[in-house]
Amino acid sequence: MATHETLIQLDRLERAFPDLKPLYGDGDAVAEANRCLYCHDAPCTAACPTGIDVPTFIRKIATGNARGAARVILSANLLGYSCARVCPVEVLCAGACVYNDWHRPPIQIGRLQRYAVEKAFDDGQAGTLFRRAPATGKKVACVGAGPASLSLAGYLALAGVDVTLFERRAIPGGLNTTGVAPYKMHVDGALREVDFVRSLGITIQEGVEVGSEVRAEDLARDFDAVFIGVGLGQDTSLGIPGEDGPGVYGATAWIERMKLEPGFAVLGVACGAVIGGGNTAIDAARELSRLSVPHVLMVYRRTAEEMPGFRHEMDAARREGVRLVEKAVPKEFIRQDGRLVGILLDDGRRIPADLAVVAIGQTRPRDLAAQFPGVEVDPGGRIVVDRATCRTGNPKIYAGGDAVRGGDLVVTAAQDGKRAARAICRALGVQIAVDAALNAGHQ
Ligand SMILES: Cc1cc2nc3c(=O)[nH]c(=O)nc-3n(C[C@H](O)[C@H](O)[C@H](O)COP(=O)(O)OP(=O)(O)OC[C@H]3O[C@@H](n4cnc5c(N)ncnc54)[C@H](O)[C@@H]3O)c2cc1C
Ligand code: SF4
């Protein structure tokens, strides 16, 4: 696998995906901002898990103050860059916009957010939007360098805390780097955001796995607090005959290769089948379709109405040619001379497929949690925390993001990081930086 430095130059399949929602120019951004009605109760802000003051940042864009807008956004959500691109705004901020009630297009909040933050990044001045507090002498470790840990680390760094993130991959960013659909954000975008958080004064140790190379008990002993932001684990398999072998992939593993592996190709595939009905399944199906696979099927065990994936994403997938096979439970992967040719369902139907992507979930962080004394998991394998503080049963150990939620969103992981940063600052007697914004968002 390529390293952080070389990735940008390398030829990777994700480059075949143009931006679905391209960056606004100055004129378009100001025109869109001027549509905002500045509602007194700001339903958009209430619908944002991080509580970004949406009307205020939009007003700043309307008056040509993009840097001021970026400060409003990033103080409530340090991952405002990626969230602008990957948030399902249809069910969050933009979904709450009053224009929807009048059957008119909602304000394009995500695109305006992207415009403001990207402008601050382009100026190379984003790191100077905030002033870092003097060093406090306190040290915090994060396990993983995904959105939850990055959000936490950035806020703590601003408060003068020395933060080290241990990331088992060679490249940081978590699923923002390895999983998010490339038509929303490319790897270099995710790494740009990591560099921004790094510029606030954090340290990332890449290629270091906690639990093997670094012991959990050493972290708990050597640091004032530890945050577990490990997300989820490997793809879950179906456990049916024919699954092991060429042509059948776990979804996140396939997406990661498509995004990161130089020279990885999808050639000569006539029919791609994606098994599952969640957002990862929909993403994989849309990606296959956009890679010009002629027939893309989603194989789901229940009906369309029961799919856990977002309706708007599935509607987009259908428009792009993806077909849904409902009430379909795979019984066997059919192979001829070792080559995948189809899927046999339990009702006897056969689905042609020369590529299958299994998107039925990922494992939970049980093993790592067990290495930290006092950290418990629920029956579903999610780490148990106090929701207001993200603190586990061990008062020194905090956790957030997918490891706690069992698979959610970048913006909720960012909010968990913020919440944990606030709680850690209080526990360590450290003055909280960017105070007002740290208190914003869902509890
Ligand atoms: C395919 C896919 C597409 C998605 N698309 C979207 C989207 O469009 N919009 C959206 O909002 N959300 C999306 N999500 C969900 C979103 O990516 C996650 O909710 C979010 O990334 C969770 O952040 P996290 O920090 O908790 O975990 P992760 O992003 O999983 O990061 C965890 C990090 O911890 C590291 N790690 C794990 N174990 C160890 C260890 N023992 N030692 C050191 N490091 C370790 C991992 O390598 C990883 O880098 C998607 C998810 C998937 C799977
Ligand atoms: S972070 Fe996401 S949900 Fe919140 S305002 Fe921005 S785009 Fe909307």
Short mmCIF file of C-alpha atoms and ligand atoms in Angstrom, two decimals:
data_model
loop_
_atom_site.label_atom_id
_atom_site.label_comp_id
_atom_site.label_asym_id
_atom_site.label_seq_id
_atom_site.Cartn_x
_atom_site.Cartn_y
_atom_site.Cartn_z
CA MET A 1 0.00 0.00 0.00
CA ALA A 2 1.22 3.48 -0.87
CA THR A 3 2.18 5.99 1.82
CA HIS A 4 0.55 9.34 2.58
CA GLU A 5 3.17 11.28 0.58
CA THR A 6 3.05 9.20 -2.59
CA LEU A 7 -0.71 8.67 -2.83
CA ILE A 8 -1.56 12.01 -4.33
CA GLN A 9 0.53 11.32 -7.43
CA LEU A 10 -0.48 7.73 -8.01
CA ASP A 11 -2.98 6.46 -10.54
CA ARG A 12 -5.93 5.10 -8.60
CA LEU A 13 -9.39 4.04 -9.73
CA GLU A 14 -11.17 6.65 -7.61
CA ARG A 15 -9.89 9.27 -10.03
CA ALA A 16 -12.52 8.06 -12.49
CA PHE A 17 -15.19 9.65 -10.27
CA PRO A 18 -15.87 13.35 -10.77
CA ASP A 19 -17.35 15.44 -7.95
CA LEU A 20 -21.14 15.02 -7.77
CA LYS A 21 -21.52 18.46 -6.20
CA PRO A 22 -18.71 20.65 -7.55
CA LEU A 23 -17.27 23.54 -5.59
CA TYR A 24 -19.18 26.84 -5.90
CA GLY A 25 -17.46 29.86 -7.39
CA ASP A 26 -17.70 33.18 -5.50
CA GLY A 27 -20.74 34.43 -7.44
CA ASP A 28 -22.74 31.21 -7.06
CA ALA A 29 -21.95 31.03 -3.35
CA VAL A 30 -23.08 34.61 -2.68
CA ALA A 31 -26.24 34.10 -4.78
CA GLU A 32 -27.14 30.90 -2.90
CA ALA A 33 -26.35 32.53 0.46
CA ASN A 34 -28.68 35.38 -0.42
CA ARG A 35 -31.60 32.93 -0.68
CA CYS A 36 -31.32 32.22 3.08
CA LEU A 37 -34.24 33.57 5.11
CA TYR A 38 -32.26 33.62 8.40
CA CYS A 39 -35.11 31.91 10.29
CA HIS A 40 -35.13 33.00 13.93
CA ASP A 41 -35.34 29.40 15.17
CA ALA A 42 -32.76 28.03 12.65
CA PRO A 43 -34.13 24.49 12.16
CA CYS A 44 -30.96 23.74 10.14
CA THR A 45 -28.77 24.36 13.19
CA ALA A 46 -31.03 22.20 15.37
CA ALA A 47 -30.78 19.41 12.76
CA CYS A 48 -26.96 19.52 12.60
CA PRO A 49 -25.47 17.03 15.09
CA THR A 50 -22.60 19.46 15.76
CA GLY A 51 -24.91 22.48 16.06
CA ILE A 52 -23.13 24.65 13.49
CA ASP A 53 -24.67 28.16 13.51
CA VAL A 54 -25.80 27.86 9.91
CA PRO A 55 -27.57 31.24 9.44
CA THR A 56 -24.54 33.09 10.84
CA PHE A 57 -22.03 31.43 8.53
CA ILE A 58 -24.34 31.89 5.54
CA ARG A 59 -24.73 35.59 6.35
CA LYS A 60 -20.94 35.93 6.41
CA ILE A 61 -20.70 34.33 2.96
CA ALA A 62 -23.39 36.72 1.69
CA THR A 63 -21.27 39.66 2.86
CA GLY A 64 -18.07 38.30 1.27
CA ASN A 65 -16.51 37.18 4.57
CA ALA A 66 -15.69 33.54 3.74
CA ARG A 67 -12.92 33.38 6.36
CA GLY A 68 -15.36 34.47 9.08
CA ALA A 69 -17.80 31.82 7.83
CA ALA A 70 -15.08 29.16 8.06
CA ARG A 71 -14.36 30.15 11.65
CA VAL A 72 -18.04 29.80 12.62
CA ILE A 73 -18.16 26.36 10.99
CA LEU A 74 -14.88 24.97 12.28
CA SER A 75 -15.35 26.17 15.84
CA ALA A 76 -18.47 23.97 16.09
CA ASN A 77 -17.10 21.18 13.90
CA LEU A 78 -13.38 20.91 13.19
CA LEU A 79 -14.24 18.38 10.47
CA GLY A 80 -16.42 20.91 8.66
CA TYR A 81 -14.42 20.28 5.48
CA SER A 82 -15.31 16.60 5.13
CA CYS A 83 -18.77 17.00 6.63
CA ALA A 84 -19.62 19.58 3.97
CA ARG A 85 -18.98 16.89 1.36
CA VAL A 86 -20.17 13.67 2.99
CA CYS A 87 -23.04 14.65 5.32
CA PRO A 88 -26.42 13.30 4.20
CA VAL A 89 -27.75 16.87 4.27
CA GLU A 90 -31.10 15.69 2.88
CA VAL A 91 -31.90 14.16 6.28
CA LEU A 92 -29.94 16.70 8.37
CA CYS A 93 -29.55 20.48 7.93
CA ALA A 94 -30.96 20.92 4.40
CA GLY A 95 -33.77 18.48 5.19
CA ALA A 96 -34.91 20.87 7.93
CA CYS A 97 -34.83 24.00 5.71
CA VAL A 98 -38.21 25.76 5.56
CA TYR A 99 -38.02 25.97 1.76
CA ASN A 100 -38.89 22.23 1.71
CA ASP A 101 -42.33 23.06 3.14
CA TRP A 102 -42.94 25.30 0.13
CA HIS A 103 -41.75 22.61 -2.29
CA ARG A 104 -38.80 24.73 -3.29
CA PRO A 105 -35.14 23.60 -3.25
CA PRO A 106 -33.62 23.93 0.24
CA ILE A 107 -30.57 26.11 0.82
CA GLN A 108 -27.50 24.16 -0.32
CA ILE A 109 -25.95 24.24 3.15
CA GLY A 110 -23.34 21.55 2.50
CA ARG A 111 -22.09 23.26 -0.64
CA LEU A 112 -21.92 26.66 1.09
CA GLN A 113 -20.05 25.09 3.99
CA ARG A 114 -17.63 23.51 1.55
CA TYR A 115 -17.11 26.83 -0.22
CA ALA A 116 -16.21 28.63 3.03
CA VAL A 117 -13.92 25.96 4.48
CA GLU A 118 -12.21 25.18 1.20
CA LYS A 119 -11.49 28.87 0.68
CA ALA A 120 -9.87 29.02 4.12
CA PHE A 121 -7.85 25.90 3.28
CA ASP A 122 -6.83 27.33 -0.12
CA ASP A 123 -5.55 30.50 1.53
CA GLY A 124 -3.33 28.30 3.68
CA GLN A 125 -4.63 30.30 6.65
CA ALA A 126 -7.05 27.80 8.19
CA GLY A 127 -4.54 26.94 10.91
CA THR A 128 -4.46 30.59 11.98
CA LEU A 129 -8.23 30.83 12.50
CA PHE A 130 -7.73 29.70 16.09
CA ARG A 131 -5.12 30.53 18.69
CA ARG A 132 -3.64 27.61 20.61
CA ALA A 133 -3.62 27.92 24.40
CA PRO A 134 -0.25 27.60 26.20
CA ALA A 135 0.89 24.04 26.95
CA THR A 136 -0.84 22.56 30.00
CA GLY A 137 1.53 19.62 30.50
CA LYS A 138 -1.40 17.19 30.07
CA LYS A 139 -1.13 14.26 27.64
CA VAL A 140 -3.92 12.38 25.87
CA ALA A 141 -3.67 9.33 23.58
CA CYS A 142 -6.14 8.43 20.83
CA VAL A 143 -6.51 4.93 19.44
CA GLY A 144 -7.21 5.40 15.73
CA ALA A 145 -6.96 8.52 13.57
CA GLY A 146 -10.47 8.58 12.07
CA PRO A 147 -13.01 11.41 12.32
CA ALA A 148 -13.87 10.85 16.00
CA SER A 149 -10.24 10.94 17.15
CA LEU A 150 -9.27 13.81 14.83
CA SER A 151 -12.10 15.98 16.13
CA LEU A 152 -11.17 15.26 19.74
CA ALA A 153 -7.46 15.75 19.09
CA GLY A 154 -7.90 19.10 17.36
CA TYR A 155 -10.00 20.60 20.17
CA LEU A 156 -7.64 19.28 22.84
CA ALA A 157 -4.60 20.63 20.99
CA LEU A 158 -6.23 24.07 20.90
CA ALA A 159 -6.70 23.80 24.67
CA GLY A 160 -2.94 23.22 25.10
CA VAL A 161 -3.10 19.45 25.59
CA ASP A 162 -0.40 17.26 24.05
CA VAL A 163 -2.26 14.69 21.90
CA THR A 164 -0.83 11.60 20.19
CA LEU A 165 -2.92 9.50 17.80
CA PHE A 166 -1.92 5.88 17.16
CA GLU A 167 -3.18 4.74 13.74
CA ARG A 168 -2.68 1.18 12.55
CA ARG A 169 -2.89 2.07 8.87
CA ALA A 170 -0.10 3.80 6.99
CA ILE A 171 -2.55 6.60 6.18
CA PRO A 172 -4.74 8.51 8.66
CA GLY A 173 -8.32 9.73 8.26
CA GLY A 174 -10.26 6.52 8.92
CA LEU A 175 -13.20 5.85 6.63
CA ASN A 176 -13.03 9.41 5.31
CA THR A 177 -9.85 8.24 3.57
CA THR A 178 -10.64 4.59 2.93
CA GLY A 179 -14.44 4.29 2.64
CA VAL A 180 -16.36 7.42 1.66
CA ALA A 181 -17.62 7.34 -1.93
CA PRO A 182 -15.13 9.09 -4.24
CA TYR A 183 -17.86 11.09 -5.97
CA LYS A 184 -18.30 12.80 -2.57
CA MET A 185 -14.64 13.14 -1.56
CA HIS A 186 -11.33 11.82 -2.85
CA VAL A 187 -8.49 10.55 -0.69
CA ASP A 188 -6.51 13.77 -1.14
CA GLY A 189 -9.46 15.77 0.26
CA ALA A 190 -9.56 13.60 3.37
CA LEU A 191 -5.80 13.97 3.81
CA ARG A 192 -6.05 17.73 3.37
CA GLU A 193 -8.34 17.83 6.36
CA VAL A 194 -5.97 15.61 8.37
CA ASP A 195 -3.19 18.09 7.58
CA PHE A 196 -5.37 20.94 8.83
CA VAL A 197 -5.96 19.18 12.17
CA ARG A 198 -2.24 18.33 12.28
CA SER A 199 -1.48 22.04 11.87
CA LEU A 200 -3.30 22.65 15.17
CA GLY A 201 -0.48 20.78 16.88
CA ILE A 202 -1.29 17.06 17.11
CA THR A 203 1.04 14.09 16.56
CA ILE A 204 -0.03 11.07 14.50
CA GLN A 205 1.96 7.86 14.73
CA GLU A 206 1.01 5.99 11.57
CA GLY A 207 1.35 2.23 11.14
CA VAL A 208 1.10 1.58 14.89
CA GLU A 209 -1.60 -0.80 16.08
CA VAL A 210 -2.75 -0.52 19.67
CA GLY A 211 -3.21 -3.97 21.14
CA SER A 212 -0.19 -5.43 19.34
CA GLU A 213 2.63 -2.89 18.79
CA VAL A 214 1.50 -0.68 21.68
CA ARG A 215 -0.18 -2.16 24.74
CA ALA A 216 -3.48 -0.74 25.96
CA GLU A 217 -2.31 -0.84 29.59
CA ASP A 218 0.78 1.22 28.72
CA LEU A 219 -1.40 3.94 27.21
CA ALA A 220 -3.67 3.94 30.25
CA ARG A 221 -0.61 4.28 32.51
CA ASP A 222 1.42 6.81 30.50
CA PHE A 223 -1.30 9.27 29.45
CA ASP A 224 -3.72 11.41 31.49
CA ALA A 225 -6.65 10.13 29.38
CA VAL A 226 -7.19 7.76 26.44
CA PHE A 227 -9.82 8.05 23.69
CA ILE A 228 -10.85 4.93 21.78
CA GLY A 229 -11.89 5.92 18.24
CA VAL A 230 -11.28 2.68 16.40
CA GLY A 231 -14.50 2.51 14.40
CA LEU A 232 -15.58 -0.92 13.21
CA GLY A 233 -13.52 -3.89 12.05
CA GLN A 234 -13.46 -6.22 9.08
CA ASP A 235 -16.37 -6.90 6.73
CA THR A 236 -18.76 -9.57 7.96
CA SER A 237 -19.03 -12.54 5.61
CA LEU A 238 -22.13 -14.56 4.69
CA GLY A 239 -20.49 -17.90 5.51
CA ILE A 240 -22.00 -19.71 2.51
CA PRO A 241 -20.36 -22.08 0.01
CA GLY A 242 -18.27 -20.47 -2.71
CA GLU A 243 -17.65 -17.24 -0.79
CA ASP A 244 -13.88 -17.71 -0.52
CA GLY A 245 -12.20 -17.16 -3.85
CA PRO A 246 -11.78 -14.65 -6.65
CA GLY A 247 -14.62 -12.32 -7.50
CA VAL A 248 -16.19 -12.08 -4.02
CA TYR A 249 -15.13 -9.13 -1.86
CA GLY A 250 -16.13 -7.60 1.47
CA ALA A 251 -17.54 -4.13 0.75
CA THR A 252 -15.18 -1.92 2.76
CA ALA A 253 -12.18 -3.94 1.60
CA TRP A 254 -13.25 -3.53 -2.05
CA ILE A 255 -13.94 0.19 -1.66
CA GLU A 256 -10.58 0.71 0.07
CA ARG A 257 -8.73 -0.98 -2.78
CA MET A 258 -10.69 1.02 -5.35
CA LYS A 259 -9.78 4.26 -3.58
CA LEU A 260 -6.20 3.58 -2.56
CA GLU A 261 -4.54 0.77 -4.48
CA PRO A 262 -2.53 1.89 -7.48
CA GLY A 263 -3.52 -0.08 -10.58
CA PHE A 264 -6.56 -1.77 -9.00
CA ALA A 265 -9.08 -2.19 -11.84
CA VAL A 266 -12.60 -3.42 -12.53
CA LEU A 267 -12.18 -4.87 -16.02
CA GLY A 268 -14.50 -7.02 -18.10
CA VAL A 269 -17.18 -7.28 -15.40
CA ALA A 270 -20.59 -7.82 -17.03
CA CYS A 271 -22.72 -8.15 -13.92
CA GLY A 272 -21.87 -6.88 -10.44
CA ALA A 273 -24.01 -7.97 -7.50
CA VAL A 274 -23.94 -6.12 -4.18
CA ILE A 275 -25.39 -7.99 -1.24
CA GLY A 276 -26.99 -5.80 1.44
CA GLY A 277 -29.44 -2.93 1.83
CA GLY A 278 -27.54 -0.33 3.84
CA ASN A 279 -25.68 2.79 2.79
CA THR A 280 -22.43 0.94 2.19
CA ALA A 281 -24.25 -1.43 -0.17
CA ILE A 282 -25.82 1.48 -2.03
CA ASP A 283 -22.43 3.22 -2.29
CA ALA A 284 -20.76 0.10 -3.69
CA ALA A 285 -23.56 -0.38 -6.24
CA ARG A 286 -23.36 3.25 -7.39
CA GLU A 287 -19.59 2.97 -7.63
CA LEU A 288 -19.83 -0.14 -9.83
CA SER A 289 -22.41 1.56 -12.00
CA ARG A 290 -20.25 4.66 -12.37
CA LEU A 291 -17.33 2.42 -13.30
CA SER A 292 -19.47 1.37 -16.31
CA VAL A 293 -20.31 -2.16 -15.18
CA PRO A 294 -23.28 -2.83 -17.53
CA HIS A 295 -25.53 -4.62 -15.02
CA VAL A 296 -25.48 -3.79 -11.33
CA LEU A 297 -27.87 -5.54 -8.96
CA MET A 298 -28.48 -5.02 -5.27
CA VAL A 299 -29.48 -8.25 -3.58
CA TYR A 300 -31.48 -7.52 -0.42
CA ARG A 301 -33.16 -10.00 1.90
CA ARG A 302 -36.23 -7.85 2.61
CA THR A 303 -38.31 -5.32 0.62
CA ALA A 304 -37.30 -1.86 -0.64
CA GLU A 305 -39.37 -0.21 2.10
CA GLU A 306 -37.41 -2.06 4.77
CA MET A 307 -33.95 -1.09 3.51
CA PRO A 308 -31.83 0.64 6.16
CA GLY A 309 -30.03 2.77 3.53
CA PHE A 310 -31.17 6.34 2.90
CA ARG A 311 -34.11 6.61 0.50
CA HIS A 312 -32.53 9.53 -1.39
CA GLU A 313 -29.34 7.51 -1.95
CA MET A 314 -31.32 4.52 -3.25
CA ASP A 315 -33.35 6.78 -5.56
CA ALA A 316 -30.06 8.13 -6.95
CA ALA A 317 -28.75 4.58 -7.39
CA ARG A 318 -31.85 3.60 -9.38
CA ARG A 319 -31.45 6.66 -11.60
CA GLU A 320 -27.90 5.50 -12.27
CA GLY A 321 -29.16 2.10 -13.43
CA VAL A 322 -28.85 -0.02 -10.27
CA ARG A 323 -31.60 -2.68 -10.01
CA LEU A 324 -32.87 -3.99 -6.69
CA VAL A 325 -33.62 -7.69 -6.20
CA GLU A 326 -35.90 -7.89 -3.16
CA LYS A 327 -36.49 -10.79 -0.75
CA ALA A 328 -33.30 -12.38 -1.95
CA VAL A 329 -31.22 -14.47 0.47
CA PRO A 330 -27.97 -15.85 -1.02
CA LYS A 331 -27.44 -19.56 -0.42
CA GLU A 332 -24.33 -20.21 -2.51
CA PHE A 333 -21.85 -18.45 -4.80
CA ILE A 334 -21.82 -20.44 -8.03
CA ARG A 335 -18.42 -21.00 -9.61
CA GLN A 336 -17.30 -22.58 -12.88
CA ASP A 337 -13.66 -23.65 -12.93
CA GLY A 338 -13.19 -21.46 -9.86
CA ARG A 339 -14.59 -18.38 -11.63
CA LEU A 340 -17.65 -16.69 -10.10
CA VAL A 341 -20.66 -16.91 -12.44
CA GLY A 342 -23.65 -16.28 -10.21
CA ILE A 343 -25.46 -16.46 -6.90
CA LEU A 344 -28.02 -19.10 -5.95
CA LEU A 345 -30.79 -17.80 -3.70
CA ASP A 346 -32.57 -19.85 -1.03
CA ASP A 347 -35.82 -19.79 -3.05
CA GLY A 348 -34.08 -21.35 -6.06
CA ARG A 349 -33.60 -18.17 -8.10
CA ARG A 350 -30.19 -17.67 -9.75
CA ILE A 351 -28.60 -14.28 -10.20
CA PRO A 352 -25.83 -13.86 -12.78
CA ALA A 353 -22.72 -12.22 -11.33
CA ASP A 354 -19.05 -12.18 -12.15
CA LEU A 355 -18.27 -9.81 -9.28
CA ALA A 356 -19.96 -9.85 -5.85
CA VAL A 357 -19.53 -7.30 -3.09
CA VAL A 358 -20.79 -8.36 0.34
CA ALA A 359 -22.03 -5.35 2.34
CA ILE A 360 -23.77 -6.83 5.35
CA GLY A 361 -21.85 -5.12 8.15
CA GLN A 362 -18.52 -5.02 9.95
CA THR A 363 -17.19 -6.56 13.14
CA ARG A 364 -17.26 -4.66 16.44
CA PRO A 365 -14.29 -3.64 18.62
CA ARG A 366 -14.81 -6.27 21.34
CA ASP A 367 -11.21 -7.50 21.48
CA LEU A 368 -9.63 -4.08 21.86
CA ALA A 369 -12.18 -2.96 24.45
CA ALA A 370 -11.40 -6.07 26.52
CA GLN A 371 -7.78 -4.91 26.84
CA PHE A 372 -8.77 -1.76 28.72
CA PRO A 373 -9.83 -2.53 32.31
CA GLY A 374 -13.31 -1.26 33.11
CA VAL A 375 -14.33 -0.73 29.46
CA GLU A 376 -17.49 -2.68 28.66
CA VAL A 377 -19.29 -3.53 25.43
CA ASP A 378 -23.03 -4.05 24.99
CA PRO A 379 -24.46 -7.32 23.59
CA GLY A 380 -24.02 -5.86 20.07
CA GLY A 381 -20.27 -5.32 20.68
CA ARG A 382 -20.46 -1.51 20.94
CA ILE A 383 -18.40 0.20 23.63
CA VAL A 384 -20.63 1.45 26.42
CA VAL A 385 -20.20 5.13 27.33
CA ASP A 386 -22.02 7.86 29.18
CA ARG A 387 -23.60 9.76 26.27
CA ALA A 388 -22.98 13.26 27.68
CA THR A 389 -19.25 12.76 28.28
CA CYS A 390 -18.29 9.73 26.13
CA ARG A 391 -16.65 8.33 29.27
CA THR A 392 -16.47 4.54 29.65
CA GLY A 393 -16.69 2.61 32.93
CA ASN A 394 -13.00 3.46 33.43
CA PRO A 395 -12.82 7.18 34.35
CA LYS A 396 -9.59 7.64 32.37
CA ILE A 397 -10.90 6.06 29.16
CA TYR A 398 -13.29 7.69 26.70
CA ALA A 399 -14.72 6.39 23.42
CA GLY A 400 -16.77 7.67 20.50
CA GLY A 401 -17.70 7.36 16.84
CA ASP A 402 -18.59 4.06 15.20
CA ALA A 403 -16.98 2.01 17.98
CA VAL A 404 -19.74 3.30 20.25
CA ARG A 405 -22.55 3.84 17.74
CA GLY A 406 -22.01 0.69 15.71
CA GLY A 407 -21.80 2.48 12.35
CA ASP A 408 -23.14 6.00 11.90
CA LEU A 409 -21.89 9.21 10.28
CA VAL A 410 -18.79 11.36 10.07
CA VAL A 411 -20.66 14.28 11.64
CA THR A 412 -21.81 12.21 14.66
CA ALA A 413 -18.27 10.89 15.12
CA ALA A 414 -17.04 14.52 15.03
CA GLN A 415 -19.62 15.46 17.66
CA ASP A 416 -18.53 12.56 19.89
CA GLY A 417 -14.94 13.77 19.62
CA LYS A 418 -16.03 17.27 20.60
CA ARG A 419 -18.09 16.00 23.52
CA ALA A 420 -15.22 13.86 24.79
CA ALA A 421 -12.79 16.79 24.41
CA ARG A 422 -15.03 18.92 26.58
CA ALA A 423 -15.32 16.18 29.23
CA ILE A 424 -11.57 15.47 29.23
CA CYS A 425 -10.78 19.18 29.62
CA ARG A 426 -13.10 19.33 32.63
CA ALA A 427 -11.66 16.16 34.15
CA LEU A 428 -8.07 17.41 33.73
CA GLY A 429 -8.85 20.93 34.92
CA VAL A 430 -7.93 22.43 31.54
CA GLN A 431 -9.56 25.61 30.23
CA ILE A 432 -11.73 24.69 27.25
CA ALA A 433 -10.80 26.40 23.98
CA VAL A 434 -13.44 27.84 21.58
CA ASP A 435 -15.83 27.46 24.49
CA ALA A 436 -19.18 28.52 23.06
CA ALA A 437 -18.93 26.28 20.02
CA LEU A 438 -17.77 23.34 22.11
CA ASN A 439 -21.10 23.44 23.88
CA ALA A 440 -23.08 23.39 20.61
CA GLY A 441 -24.67 20.36 19.04
CA HIS A 442 -26.61 17.30 20.09
CA GLN A 443 -25.99 15.80 23.50
C1 LIG B 1 -18.29 2.54 2.75
C2 LIG B 1 -18.70 3.59 3.72
C3 LIG B 1 -19.15 4.80 3.25
C4 LIG B 1 -19.52 5.79 4.15
N1 LIG B 1 -20.00 6.98 3.67
C5 LIG B 1 -20.37 7.94 4.53
C6 LIG B 1 -20.87 9.19 4.04
O1 LIG B 1 -20.99 9.40 2.84
N2 LIG B 1 -21.21 10.13 4.95
C7 LIG B 1 -21.07 9.94 6.30
O2 LIG B 1 -21.36 10.86 7.09
N3 LIG B 1 -20.61 8.77 6.80
C8 LIG B 1 -20.27 7.76 5.94
N4 LIG B 1 -19.82 6.57 6.44
C9 LIG B 1 -19.70 6.40 7.89
C10 LIG B 1 -18.48 7.15 8.44
O3 LIG B 1 -17.38 6.94 7.58
C11 LIG B 1 -18.16 6.69 9.86
O4 LIG B 1 -19.31 6.86 10.67
C12 LIG B 1 -16.99 7.48 10.47
O5 LIG B 1 -15.84 7.40 9.66
C13 LIG B 1 -16.69 6.96 11.87
O6 LIG B 1 -15.52 7.57 12.35
P1 LIG B 1 -14.61 6.85 13.46
O7 LIG B 1 -13.52 7.79 13.75
O8 LIG B 1 -15.48 6.40 14.58
O9 LIG B 1 -14.09 5.51 12.78
P2 LIG B 1 -13.24 5.21 11.47
O10 LIG B 1 -13.49 6.21 10.40
O11 LIG B 1 -13.50 3.79 11.15
O12 LIG B 1 -11.73 5.37 11.95
C14 LIG B 1 -11.16 4.47 12.87
C15 LIG B 1 -9.65 4.43 12.70
O13 LIG B 1 -9.08 3.65 13.75
C16 LIG B 1 -8.05 2.83 13.21
N5 LIG B 1 -7.86 1.68 14.11
C17 LIG B 1 -8.70 0.65 14.33
N6 LIG B 1 -8.20 -0.19 15.25
C18 LIG B 1 -7.01 0.33 15.63
C19 LIG B 1 -6.00 -0.10 16.56
N7 LIG B 1 -6.16 -1.20 17.30
N8 LIG B 1 -4.88 0.67 16.69
C20 LIG B 1 -4.72 1.80 15.97
N9 LIG B 1 -5.65 2.24 15.07
C21 LIG B 1 -6.78 1.51 14.91
C22 LIG B 1 -8.58 2.46 11.83
O14 LIG B 1 -7.54 2.03 10.96
C23 LIG B 1 -9.23 3.76 11.39
O15 LIG B 1 -8.32 4.60 10.71
C24 LIG B 1 -19.45 5.55 5.55
C25 LIG B 1 -18.99 4.33 6.02
C26 LIG B 1 -18.63 3.35 5.12
C27 LIG B 1 -18.18 2.01 5.63
S1 SF4 B 2 -21.94 19.58 9.48
FE1 SF4 B 2 -23.26 18.45 8.07
S2 SF4 B 2 -25.30 18.50 9.03
FE2 SF4 B 2 -24.07 20.10 10.04
S3 SF4 B 2 -24.56 22.00 8.86
FE3 SF4 B 2 -22.69 21.08 7.96
S4 SF4 B 2 -23.40 19.80 6.24
FE4 SF4 B 2 -25.20 20.24 7.57
#
